Amino acid sequence: MAANLRALAARCTFAVVDKGRSLSDELPQQIAKIDIKDKGLLQELCYGVLRHLPELEHDVRDFIKKPLTGKQRVGHFLLLVGIYQIKYTRIPDHAAFNETVSACKPLKCEHLKGVINGILRNFQRQQKQLLEQNIQPDTSKLPAAVAFNHPSWFIKKLQLSYPESWQDILNANMERPPMWLRVNTLHHSLEQYLLLLADTDIKHAYIDEKSSAIRLVEAVDVNKLPGFQLGWVSIQDGAAQQAAHLLDCQPNDNVLDCCAAPGGKTCHILEYSPKIKAMTALDIEATRLLRVHENLQRLNLQADVIAGDAASPEKWWDGQLFDRILLDAPCSATGVIRRHPDIKWLRKSQDITVLTDLQQDILKNIWSLLKPGGTLLYATCSILPEENSQQVQRFIDLNPDAEHIAITDNANDIGWQILTNNNAMDGFYYAKLVKKQP
């Protein structure tokens, strides 16, 4: 008997929101239970519910007398899945009703069939009436978390940090991210690969001149990309592709990519600067390093891959100083929410202080491995100043041998903050530090 997709989506979103599991860990387990042709729909349901969670929760509260708790809690997430289908997908309403109610059996909450069926039909009637009367929902009286589908603490931080653009950032987080390609210039030039794309009728929307990143008009299956399995091209957001040219490795450099998994930037540096002396890819999680090995193998690149704690280099470092260090620091990942909507519900306000302390600790310890005259590129996929410009300024104030090198045209900027959807890129931050000669 085929697995019920709505039941799997309810289990998956329940595991993320109530159990604190990562969507990237939970979703593959559910996908493994279904036919590959249904993968897209299951992803759509899970990502959609997590994108719109406060709004869907608000919709449910309008129609349910008593919240579903305890053993019935998974039924609550089934309701969210059902309402998301009616509100945001092209699935016919009758199919949404039938499949969602049928999911009660595998979820072992058959006693909720009548409740769930009634709520979905009442919601659908309300939506139909609003549409017929051309009435737009009034969000002005809603709590900010419901109106913008983000946690309140995060909205407040954005309002303080970006008073002119906080709503733009929140809106960008609700969009589906574009697909960016990184051409392996060891095989083809950018121009050559663009011709290959044209031959395959894959259209591009934008080319970043600095990094040679390509943004496609629409996402495609990776196996349709010319030479993907041969290592001619990789998938990597345009913001993440800035690292290789900003690090600017020179021939015979000894290079460290710190917190390297899954290895996209490691591989890009090796493609971009093939004459370096050596590359060390470090990450604290040995299981995540499997992805680094896979990427290196597909691209036919070489690196010394080490499982180790960046905050404790004495446990893994061989004593050879590095000319270039990329520190892609552990962070809140608030710049990649559009790709990982579960971040909104997994991350808490108090996590930021813990992360900034960890970042400073890693910075201090990794800085000692850099040669005088060497360059450290600090990077995060965060848009919070505490983790970025404030963090780097704090480090410079504490370390007189650290010189900040401007990246933007504004010399007063501490680093380069890319906000989500700037040039359709993810939110990202870079700061370039050079160790002064004694």
Short mmCIF file of C-alpha atoms in Angstrom, two decimals:
data_model
loop_
_atom_site.label_atom_id
_atom_site.label_comp_id
_atom_site.label_asym_id
_atom_site.label_seq_id
_atom_site.Cartn_x
_atom_site.Cartn_y
_atom_site.Cartn_z
CA MET A 1 0.00 0.00 0.00
CA ALA A 2 1.38 3.39 -1.00
CA ALA A 3 2.28 5.78 1.82
CA ASN A 4 -0.08 8.70 2.34
CA LEU A 5 1.84 11.89 1.47
CA ARG A 6 -0.25 14.06 3.82
CA ALA A 7 0.51 11.73 6.72
CA LEU A 8 4.23 11.91 5.93
CA ALA A 9 4.08 15.71 5.66
CA ALA A 10 2.28 15.92 9.01
CA ARG A 11 4.88 13.67 10.65
CA CYS A 12 7.73 15.65 9.13
CA THR A 13 6.48 19.10 10.16
CA PHE A 14 5.53 17.76 13.61
CA ALA A 15 9.09 16.45 14.05
CA VAL A 16 10.56 19.84 13.08
CA VAL A 17 8.30 22.16 15.07
CA ASP A 18 7.59 20.09 18.18
CA LYS A 19 10.66 17.84 18.32
CA GLY A 20 13.27 20.33 17.07
CA ARG A 21 14.51 18.14 14.24
CA SER A 22 16.13 19.67 11.16
CA LEU A 23 14.08 19.51 7.98
CA SER A 24 17.19 18.41 6.07
CA ASP A 25 17.43 15.40 8.43
CA GLU A 26 13.74 14.54 8.66
CA LEU A 27 12.51 15.04 5.10
CA PRO A 28 14.85 12.48 3.42
CA GLN A 29 13.56 9.82 5.81
CA GLN A 30 9.99 10.48 4.65
CA ILE A 31 10.98 10.75 0.97
CA ALA A 32 12.52 7.26 1.22
CA LYS A 33 9.00 5.87 1.83
CA ILE A 34 7.44 7.14 -1.42
CA ASP A 35 7.73 6.86 -5.17
CA ILE A 36 10.27 9.34 -6.54
CA LYS A 37 7.55 10.97 -8.68
CA ASP A 38 5.83 12.14 -5.46
CA LYS A 39 8.96 13.72 -4.00
CA GLY A 40 8.14 17.20 -5.30
CA LEU A 41 4.68 17.26 -3.73
CA LEU A 42 5.93 16.06 -0.34
CA GLN A 43 8.62 18.74 -0.37
CA GLU A 44 6.05 21.37 -1.36
CA LEU A 45 3.76 20.43 1.55
CA CYS A 46 6.55 20.37 4.15
CA TYR A 47 8.29 23.55 3.00
CA GLY A 48 4.96 25.31 2.55
CA VAL A 49 3.69 24.55 6.05
CA LEU A 50 6.97 25.67 7.60
CA ARG A 51 7.06 28.87 5.54
CA HIS A 52 3.52 29.83 6.53
CA LEU A 53 3.37 28.25 9.99
CA PRO A 54 2.03 31.18 12.12
CA GLU A 55 -0.54 32.08 9.49
CA LEU A 56 -1.78 28.47 9.23
CA GLU A 57 -1.85 28.16 13.02
CA HIS A 58 -3.99 31.29 13.10
CA ASP A 59 -6.35 29.84 10.48
CA VAL A 60 -6.79 26.66 12.52
CA ARG A 61 -7.56 28.58 15.71
CA ASP A 62 -10.48 30.26 13.96
CA PHE A 63 -12.17 26.90 13.35
CA ILE A 64 -11.27 24.57 16.20
CA LYS A 65 -12.92 24.65 19.61
CA LYS A 66 -10.24 22.77 21.52
CA PRO A 67 -6.57 22.57 20.51
CA LEU A 68 -5.22 19.14 19.56
CA THR A 69 -2.59 18.21 22.11
CA GLY A 70 -0.78 15.16 23.45
CA LYS A 71 -1.29 12.07 21.30
CA GLN A 72 -3.58 14.08 19.02
CA ARG A 73 -0.89 16.65 18.30
CA VAL A 74 0.11 15.12 14.96
CA GLY A 75 -3.52 15.68 13.90
CA HIS A 76 -2.93 19.40 14.37
CA PHE A 77 -0.13 19.29 11.80
CA LEU A 78 -2.34 17.29 9.47
CA LEU A 79 -4.80 20.18 9.65
CA LEU A 80 -2.01 22.61 8.75
CA VAL A 81 -1.11 20.44 5.76
CA GLY A 82 -4.76 20.39 4.66
CA ILE A 83 -5.26 24.14 4.96
CA TYR A 84 -1.98 24.82 3.14
CA GLN A 85 -3.22 22.74 0.19
CA ILE A 86 -6.50 24.66 -0.03
CA LYS A 87 -4.83 28.02 0.34
CA TYR A 88 -1.63 27.72 -1.67
CA THR A 89 -1.69 24.79 -4.09
CA ARG A 90 -3.58 23.88 -7.24
CA ILE A 91 -4.66 20.56 -5.78
CA PRO A 92 -8.45 20.26 -6.28
CA ASP A 93 -10.28 20.79 -3.02
CA HIS A 94 -11.98 17.38 -3.10
CA ALA A 95 -8.59 15.68 -3.45
CA ALA A 96 -7.16 17.76 -0.61
CA PHE A 97 -10.13 16.80 1.61
CA ASN A 98 -10.04 13.10 0.78
CA GLU A 99 -6.29 12.58 1.02
CA THR A 100 -5.94 14.62 4.20
CA VAL A 101 -8.80 12.84 5.98
CA SER A 102 -7.47 9.47 4.76
CA ALA A 103 -4.15 10.32 6.45
CA CYS A 104 -5.83 9.96 9.84
CA LYS A 105 -5.56 6.16 9.63
CA PRO A 106 -1.75 5.86 9.19
CA LEU A 107 -1.37 8.59 11.82
CA LYS A 108 -3.54 6.52 14.21
CA CYS A 109 -6.00 9.33 14.83
CA GLU A 110 -9.05 7.98 12.99
CA HIS A 111 -11.30 9.45 15.68
CA LEU A 112 -10.36 12.91 14.28
CA LYS A 113 -11.66 12.24 10.75
CA GLY A 114 -14.92 14.11 11.31
CA VAL A 115 -13.20 17.06 13.02
CA ILE A 116 -10.56 17.43 10.32
CA ASN A 117 -13.06 17.02 7.47
CA GLY A 118 -15.37 19.63 9.02
CA ILE A 119 -12.62 22.18 9.63
CA LEU A 120 -11.23 21.86 6.11
CA ARG A 121 -14.66 22.24 4.52
CA ASN A 122 -15.54 25.25 6.70
CA PHE A 123 -12.22 26.86 5.83
CA GLN A 124 -12.75 26.20 2.13
CA ARG A 125 -16.23 27.79 2.28
CA GLN A 126 -14.79 30.87 3.99
CA GLN A 127 -12.06 31.18 1.36
CA LYS A 128 -14.62 30.82 -1.41
CA GLN A 129 -16.82 33.55 0.07
CA LEU A 130 -13.88 35.95 0.39
CA LEU A 131 -12.95 35.27 -3.23
CA GLU A 132 -16.49 35.74 -4.51
CA GLN A 133 -16.85 39.03 -2.62
CA ASN A 134 -13.33 40.11 -3.64
CA ILE A 135 -12.40 40.73 0.00
CA GLN A 136 -8.70 40.90 0.80
CA PRO A 137 -7.71 39.65 4.27
CA ASP A 138 -6.88 42.51 6.65
CA THR A 139 -3.45 41.76 8.09
CA SER A 140 -3.03 45.12 9.80
CA LYS A 141 -4.64 43.87 13.02
CA LEU A 142 -2.75 40.60 13.13
CA PRO A 143 0.28 40.02 15.37
CA ALA A 144 3.49 40.65 13.43
CA ALA A 145 4.48 36.99 13.69
CA VAL A 146 1.27 35.96 11.90
CA ALA A 147 1.30 38.80 9.36
CA PHE A 148 4.92 38.13 8.33
CA ASN A 149 5.26 34.40 9.15
CA HIS A 150 8.40 34.86 11.22
CA PRO A 151 9.10 34.62 14.97
CA SER A 152 8.60 37.89 16.87
CA TRP A 153 12.16 38.02 18.23
CA PHE A 154 13.60 37.86 14.73
CA ILE A 155 11.27 40.54 13.38
CA LYS A 156 12.29 42.87 16.22
CA LYS A 157 15.99 42.32 15.50
CA LEU A 158 15.49 43.14 11.83
CA GLN A 159 13.49 46.27 12.66
CA LEU A 160 16.38 47.51 14.82
CA SER A 161 19.13 46.57 12.37
CA TYR A 162 17.41 47.43 9.08
CA PRO A 163 14.67 49.99 9.76
CA GLU A 164 14.36 50.79 6.04
CA SER A 165 14.34 47.27 4.63
CA TRP A 166 13.19 44.80 7.30
CA GLN A 167 9.92 44.05 5.50
CA ASP A 168 11.77 43.41 2.24
CA ILE A 169 13.95 40.84 4.02
CA LEU A 170 10.94 39.08 5.52
CA ASN A 171 9.16 39.03 2.16
CA ALA A 172 12.29 37.65 0.47
CA ASN A 173 12.44 34.84 3.02
CA MET A 174 8.97 33.72 1.90
CA GLU A 175 10.02 33.32 -1.73
CA ARG A 176 11.33 30.19 -3.38
CA PRO A 177 15.08 30.56 -3.94
CA PRO A 178 16.57 30.63 -7.44
CA MET A 179 19.02 28.05 -8.74
CA TRP A 180 22.63 29.21 -9.15
CA LEU A 181 25.39 27.34 -10.98
CA ARG A 182 29.13 27.37 -10.39
CA VAL A 183 31.09 26.56 -13.52
CA ASN A 184 34.22 24.47 -12.97
CA THR A 185 36.68 26.57 -14.96
CA LEU A 186 39.20 23.72 -14.91
CA HIS A 187 36.95 22.16 -17.58
CA HIS A 188 35.19 25.04 -19.35
CA SER A 189 35.23 28.79 -19.41
CA LEU A 190 32.05 30.60 -18.43
CA GLU A 191 31.35 31.38 -22.09
CA GLN A 192 31.82 27.76 -23.13
CA TYR A 193 29.44 26.51 -20.48
CA LEU A 194 26.81 29.10 -21.39
CA LEU A 195 26.88 27.65 -24.92
CA LEU A 196 26.35 24.15 -23.48
CA LEU A 197 23.35 25.43 -21.53
CA ALA A 198 21.96 27.05 -24.67
CA ASP A 199 22.34 23.75 -26.56
CA THR A 200 20.31 22.06 -23.81
CA ASP A 201 17.72 24.86 -23.90
CA ILE A 202 18.42 25.81 -20.27
CA LYS A 203 18.01 29.56 -19.95
CA HIS A 204 19.96 31.81 -17.61
CA ALA A 205 18.71 35.05 -16.09
CA TYR A 206 21.91 36.61 -14.76
CA ILE A 207 25.68 36.25 -14.66
CA ASP A 208 27.75 37.66 -11.80
CA GLU A 209 30.81 39.16 -13.46
CA LYS A 210 33.09 38.89 -10.39
CA SER A 211 32.53 35.24 -9.59
CA SER A 212 31.19 33.97 -12.94
CA ALA A 213 28.15 32.55 -11.14
CA ILE A 214 25.12 31.79 -13.31
CA ARG A 215 21.52 32.20 -12.13
CA LEU A 216 19.00 30.16 -14.06
CA VAL A 217 15.57 31.36 -15.11
CA GLU A 218 14.07 28.32 -13.43
CA ALA A 219 15.38 25.34 -11.50
CA VAL A 220 16.17 22.11 -13.35
CA ASP A 221 17.09 18.59 -12.32
CA VAL A 222 20.86 18.48 -11.79
CA ASN A 223 21.14 15.50 -14.12
CA LYS A 224 19.91 17.72 -16.97
CA LEU A 225 22.88 20.06 -16.50
CA PRO A 226 25.62 19.39 -19.07
CA GLY A 227 28.45 17.43 -17.46
CA PHE A 228 27.16 17.54 -13.90
CA GLN A 229 28.27 13.98 -13.12
CA LEU A 230 31.59 14.73 -14.84
CA GLY A 231 32.28 17.65 -12.51
CA TRP A 232 31.80 20.43 -15.06
CA VAL A 233 29.35 22.34 -12.86
CA SER A 234 28.03 22.53 -9.28
CA ILE A 235 25.01 24.01 -7.51
CA GLN A 236 25.94 26.90 -5.23
CA ASP A 237 24.23 30.16 -4.40
CA GLY A 238 25.71 33.32 -5.88
CA ALA A 239 26.54 34.72 -2.43
CA ALA A 240 28.50 31.63 -1.40
CA GLN A 241 30.46 31.85 -4.67
CA GLN A 242 31.98 35.18 -3.62
CA ALA A 243 34.30 33.44 -1.15
CA ALA A 244 36.87 32.07 -3.63
CA HIS A 245 37.67 35.36 -5.35
CA LEU A 246 37.59 37.35 -2.09
CA LEU A 247 40.07 34.94 -0.46
CA ASP A 248 42.29 35.47 -3.53
CA CYS A 249 44.63 32.51 -3.00
CA GLN A 250 48.04 32.75 -4.66
CA PRO A 251 50.28 30.02 -6.14
CA ASN A 252 51.95 27.85 -3.47
CA ASP A 253 49.63 29.09 -0.71
CA ASN A 254 48.84 26.78 2.18
CA VAL A 255 45.06 27.14 2.60
CA LEU A 256 42.63 26.20 5.38
CA ASP A 257 38.88 26.02 4.88
CA CYS A 258 37.55 26.03 8.41
CA CYS A 259 34.04 24.64 9.13
CA ALA A 260 34.15 23.35 5.55
CA ALA A 261 31.24 20.89 5.23
CA PRO A 262 29.57 20.23 2.84
CA GLY A 263 32.59 21.38 0.84
CA GLY A 264 31.21 23.77 -1.77
CA LYS A 265 33.66 26.55 -0.94
CA THR A 266 36.56 24.10 -0.56
CA CYS A 267 35.98 22.84 -4.08
CA HIS A 268 35.45 26.32 -5.50
CA ILE A 269 38.76 27.54 -4.09
CA LEU A 270 40.53 24.55 -5.66
CA GLU A 271 38.83 25.27 -9.00
CA TYR A 272 39.48 29.01 -8.82
CA SER A 273 43.09 28.77 -7.57
CA PRO A 274 44.46 25.44 -8.86
CA LYS A 275 48.11 26.36 -8.17
CA ILE A 276 47.87 26.53 -4.40
CA LYS A 277 50.27 24.32 -2.47
CA ALA A 278 47.78 22.54 -0.21
CA MET A 279 44.16 22.66 0.92
CA THR A 280 42.97 21.52 4.34
CA ALA A 281 39.21 21.12 4.83
CA LEU A 282 38.22 21.03 8.50
CA ASP A 283 34.88 20.36 10.15
CA ILE A 284 33.88 19.27 13.64
CA GLU A 285 31.27 16.76 12.42
CA ALA A 286 32.80 13.67 10.84
CA THR A 287 29.47 12.62 9.30
CA ARG A 288 29.16 15.94 7.46
CA LEU A 289 32.63 15.43 6.00
CA LEU A 290 31.22 12.58 3.92
CA ARG A 291 29.65 15.26 1.71
CA VAL A 292 33.05 16.97 1.37
CA HIS A 293 34.58 13.71 0.16
CA GLU A 294 31.69 13.18 -2.28
CA ASN A 295 32.07 16.66 -3.76
CA LEU A 296 35.84 16.33 -4.07
CA GLN A 297 35.46 12.96 -5.78
CA ARG A 298 32.84 14.17 -8.28
CA LEU A 299 35.00 17.17 -9.17
CA ASN A 300 38.25 15.18 -9.16
CA LEU A 301 39.89 17.51 -6.64
CA GLN A 302 42.30 16.86 -3.79
CA ALA A 303 42.24 18.13 -0.20
CA ASP A 304 43.33 16.98 3.23
CA VAL A 305 39.99 16.43 4.99
CA ILE A 306 40.13 16.54 8.79
CA ALA A 307 37.52 16.05 11.51
CA GLY A 308 38.43 18.54 14.23
CA ASP A 309 37.26 21.40 16.41
CA ALA A 310 38.23 24.80 15.04
CA ALA A 311 38.21 26.16 18.59
CA SER A 312 40.87 23.60 19.64
CA PRO A 313 43.47 23.53 16.85
CA GLU A 314 46.10 21.97 19.12
CA LYS A 315 44.22 18.66 18.69
CA TRP A 316 44.62 18.47 14.89
CA TRP A 317 47.02 21.15 13.61
CA ASP A 318 50.41 19.99 12.26
CA GLY A 319 52.20 23.26 13.09
CA GLN A 320 52.37 24.61 9.52
CA LEU A 321 51.03 28.18 9.34
CA PHE A 322 48.46 29.02 6.68
CA ASP A 323 48.71 31.77 4.04
CA ARG A 324 44.94 31.91 3.56
CA ILE A 325 42.12 30.88 5.89
CA LEU A 326 38.43 30.81 5.10
CA LEU A 327 36.40 30.75 8.31
CA ASP A 328 32.79 29.99 7.39
CA ALA A 329 31.70 30.35 11.00
CA PRO A 330 28.84 28.50 12.72
CA CYS A 331 25.96 30.98 12.70
CA SER A 332 22.21 31.49 12.97
CA ALA A 333 21.79 30.83 9.21
CA THR A 334 19.25 33.67 9.11
CA GLY A 335 20.39 34.56 5.59
CA VAL A 336 19.23 31.24 4.11
CA ILE A 337 15.73 31.02 5.59
CA ARG A 338 14.17 30.96 2.11
CA ARG A 339 16.08 27.70 1.48
CA HIS A 340 15.57 26.31 4.99
CA PRO A 341 12.29 27.62 6.46
CA ASP A 342 12.70 25.36 9.50
CA ILE A 343 15.41 27.76 10.72
CA LYS A 344 12.64 30.16 11.74
CA TRP A 345 11.30 27.65 14.24
CA LEU A 346 14.51 25.88 15.29
CA ARG A 347 16.47 29.03 16.11
CA LYS A 348 15.74 30.91 19.35
CA SER A 349 16.70 34.43 20.44
CA GLN A 350 19.04 33.14 23.15
CA ASP A 351 20.96 31.11 20.55
CA ILE A 352 22.52 34.28 19.13
CA THR A 353 24.57 35.03 22.25
CA VAL A 354 25.84 31.44 22.34
CA LEU A 355 26.77 31.60 18.66
CA THR A 356 28.59 34.94 18.92
CA ASP A 357 30.69 33.63 21.82
CA LEU A 358 31.55 30.52 19.79
CA GLN A 359 32.43 32.61 16.73
CA GLN A 360 34.77 34.81 18.76
CA ASP A 361 36.41 31.75 20.31
CA ILE A 362 37.01 30.16 16.90
CA LEU A 363 38.26 33.44 15.44
CA LYS A 364 40.78 33.87 18.27
CA ASN A 365 42.13 30.32 17.98
CA ILE A 366 42.22 30.12 14.17
CA TRP A 367 43.90 33.54 13.92
CA SER A 368 46.95 32.04 15.63
CA LEU A 369 47.37 29.63 12.67
CA LEU A 370 47.67 32.46 10.12
CA LYS A 371 51.07 33.63 8.85
CA PRO A 372 52.02 37.28 9.30
CA GLY A 373 50.91 38.93 6.06
CA GLY A 374 48.30 36.21 5.56
CA THR A 375 44.59 36.72 4.92
CA LEU A 376 41.59 35.41 6.86
CA LEU A 377 38.17 35.68 5.26
CA TYR A 378 35.41 35.59 7.86
CA ALA A 379 32.05 34.44 6.46
CA THR A 380 28.57 33.64 7.72
CA CYS A 381 25.20 32.97 6.13
CA SER A 382 23.65 35.33 8.68
CA ILE A 383 22.17 38.80 8.32
CA LEU A 384 22.42 39.71 12.01
CA PRO A 385 25.02 42.42 12.81
CA GLU A 386 25.87 40.74 16.14
CA GLU A 387 27.36 37.82 14.21
CA ASN A 388 28.86 39.92 11.45
CA SER A 389 30.05 43.54 11.49
CA GLN A 390 29.86 43.82 15.30
CA GLN A 391 31.68 40.52 15.67
CA VAL A 392 34.50 41.57 13.37
CA GLN A 393 34.80 45.02 14.94
CA ARG A 394 35.06 43.37 18.36
CA PHE A 395 37.85 41.10 17.08
CA ILE A 396 39.77 44.01 15.55
CA ASP A 397 39.50 45.95 18.82
CA LEU A 398 40.92 42.99 20.75
CA ASN A 399 43.67 42.11 18.25
CA PRO A 400 45.96 44.98 17.20
CA ASP A 401 47.68 42.75 14.62
CA ALA A 402 44.39 42.41 12.67
CA GLU A 403 43.88 44.85 9.81
CA HIS A 404 40.49 45.13 8.15
CA ILE A 405 40.55 45.28 4.33
CA ALA A 406 37.52 46.99 2.77
CA ILE A 407 35.46 44.87 0.40
CA THR A 408 32.73 47.36 -0.52
CA ASP A 409 33.14 50.78 -2.11
CA ASN A 410 32.32 52.33 1.26
CA ALA A 411 35.55 52.26 3.26
CA ASN A 412 33.55 52.75 6.48
CA ASP A 413 31.79 49.41 6.07
CA ILE A 414 33.04 46.64 8.32
CA GLY A 415 32.87 43.79 5.85
CA TRP A 416 30.24 43.21 3.19
CA GLN A 417 26.68 42.42 4.27
CA ILE A 418 24.59 40.84 1.53
CA LEU A 419 20.93 40.96 2.47
CA THR A 420 18.58 38.20 1.35
CA ASN A 421 17.61 38.65 -2.30
CA ASN A 422 20.24 41.32 -3.07
CA ASN A 423 20.84 40.39 -6.73
CA ALA A 424 18.68 37.32 -5.94
CA MET A 425 21.43 35.97 -3.65
CA ASP A 426 21.14 34.45 -0.19
CA GLY A 427 21.86 36.58 2.84
CA PHE A 428 25.58 36.41 3.51
CA TYR A 429 28.44 38.27 5.17
CA TYR A 430 32.16 38.55 4.42
CA ALA A 431 34.98 40.39 6.16
CA LYS A 432 38.61 40.34 5.07
CA LEU A 433 41.34 40.51 7.72
CA VAL A 434 45.10 40.61 7.14
CA LYS A 435 47.60 39.76 9.88
CA LYS A 436 50.05 42.66 10.19
CA GLN A 437 53.76 41.94 9.91
CA PRO A 438 55.55 42.19 13.28
#
